[in-house]
């Protein structure tokens, strides 16, 4: 095993390396604070890294009298503070009892241990064997108070990633207020970067954007109480020549589902400061004596093989060492969800009819969506009344779940646990349980209000309501939805000086409820959802290994949404369904083939009324399902590679390759058809040079090097058959092709 944490004890230099990447920092002599030295591709260890120090004499504020090179503004730092010679945005800021915000965390000692600690109450990556990772804990003490700061760095043996987090502990006798507590910061020595991130809105999540960094501050984030549709808690800094397949990438991802900030600040000396963590805006945390505050975990990935290299690290790490539980490694069931088939308008007969059709076609899980409880006939009522509506389902969830199981299907149920409508028993009993400011107007979103999950009693109460249904019925899957953001953030349970804590406490409450349910019902497969992809974030993956990626089920729109989501999230976590045409979100009509070929690249399912389909369509779906089942492991656990981007091209292409490179599936999609077609080839990736691959059960076989260098050839050979060319049916808009490659053992 490669030694992972190397320490030059005389010079207090710390070198984290797994033989592929290096992360380097040191303790500065005079100030005793931490200086960042390097992060990137592995470099050889040296007994002394002092030659890396740069100290220019510049007009600035200096820390030590007579020393003109002691300005923090000109030193690349690990976890910077503001207000004492550094004028850039800090990684942390604390308000002291007298009102000032100046801290001085000095190095005290370090610890190195095998493996990786869990973060109490927060999602985080983990190891199954202590040899998988090594953790360095740096303990710093504030010279102005009795506060301690613990910085955690984990390096993984198999993944080119560093996990970072920070913990503040109040060992003193007074209260301190944390105003900013980022999870990680890196000061890069140059600004030769482009900034990549995922933005969006409801129904068009995770759109990829790439722009050169500018001098000054650029940031993305959330102030909505959820990671949100608007921005994903991820960004990457890439070199201008970096592509999907080559070049340097530094990927930052936050394992958190609440308000976040991801910020890049380029200063006038071309240093690029990158940080990610809980959004300091509207945040403050009262840290009482003997209390501690643990930040969420940030994952920083380095790749010198382009964006695909970064994504593959995230995929493997998040699929196998962030997702947990019985469903982590299991092939996920093909599901049918009744939402787009019925919306709120269903009864047991309709549901059983859809389920029966689904079972006949080979579908494995039926999911009953919104509308089964209280008087929920539209989106104006009943959230919080988690009691079955007997007019719709006379035999209750219990009876229905049994009948669905008798059809040979698993049964899943929709909940929106964090929300409440005003017409409910719960609201009448506990009006103070919703997030609002007493005496001030409060707003609704989709006619609903947010329960104050920062209060433990609320979490316990909702657990009890859900538990009553779960104990009583045969439930294999839960779709956990969340359909509005938090506004008028205030908790009746917190003191005025603690109101800045509500967003973070809220999300801790959400995690607590998940944890309780998982503990009691470990067999249940959770799928997270927030009006589609509003909470498709790494934090959720710790509890729910799959997420409904978007309410937009149109195949063309999904190309972008799934391509963008795959920057960070493995296919096993991206819920993707075949839905009806004309599509309910954009009205577009695409072929069943196109819809299926797009939905295959995710956790596959259907979201339409199967009973109205023609026999021909049903027969096709039966075959499509058989195909997915045959290759499900490859789709869900293979190595995913993006080839052609829908954000810049009419053609999208991606592929998935098995770990042993013996098989692969390629998806190729063309949005608009072209006349008089030019020559087209698709160069594949990730195959083995010397393996011979049979293509699509035909007698055509080609070597891996040939498929990667020359590519799949889309043009046909019409020598002597010109008439056939003119008689050929025209390729229409929204067309797709799927190629299955299988190694032929000679
Ligand atoms: C939003 C979800 O994304 C949909 O799939 C569906 O569950 C509705 N909510 C139900 O209200």
Short mmCIF file of C-alpha atoms in Angstrom, two decimals, residues 92-101 147 168 170 174-181 283-288 495-501:
data_model
loop_
_atom_site.label_atom_id
_atom_site.label_comp_id
_atom_site.label_asym_id
_atom_site.label_seq_id
_atom_site.Cartn_x
_atom_site.Cartn_y
_atom_site.Cartn_z
CA UNK A 92 -14.14 31.17 8.55
CA UNK A 93 -15.25 34.09 10.64
CA UNK A 94 -16.22 34.23 14.31
CA UNK A 95 -17.85 37.00 16.32
CA UNK A 96 -16.31 37.35 19.78
CA UNK A 97 -18.14 38.43 22.95
CA UNK A 98 -16.82 42.00 22.66
CA UNK A 99 -18.10 42.21 19.06
CA UNK A 100 -14.88 41.93 17.06
CA UNK A 101 -14.29 39.27 14.37
CA UNK A 147 -11.76 27.99 20.77
CA UNK A 168 -15.01 24.26 15.89
CA UNK A 170 -15.68 25.99 22.34
CA UNK A 174 -18.38 32.42 26.88
CA UNK A 175 -20.58 32.19 23.80
CA UNK A 176 -19.06 32.71 20.36
CA UNK A 177 -20.93 33.19 17.11
CA UNK A 178 -19.80 31.39 13.99
CA UNK A 179 -20.53 33.64 11.02
CA UNK A 180 -18.79 31.68 8.30
CA UNK A 181 -17.63 28.07 8.39
CA UNK A 283 -26.20 32.13 8.78
CA UNK A 284 -24.82 32.42 12.28
CA UNK A 285 -24.36 29.79 14.93
CA UNK A 286 -24.20 30.35 18.64
CA UNK A 287 -21.47 28.15 20.04
CA UNK A 288 -21.95 27.80 23.77
CA UNK A 495 -33.85 32.26 20.78
CA UNK A 496 -33.46 35.53 18.85
CA UNK A 497 -29.68 35.13 18.84
CA UNK A 498 -30.05 31.64 17.35
CA UNK A 499 -32.31 32.46 14.41
CA UNK A 500 -29.36 32.29 12.01
CA UNK A 501 -29.21 28.58 12.74
#
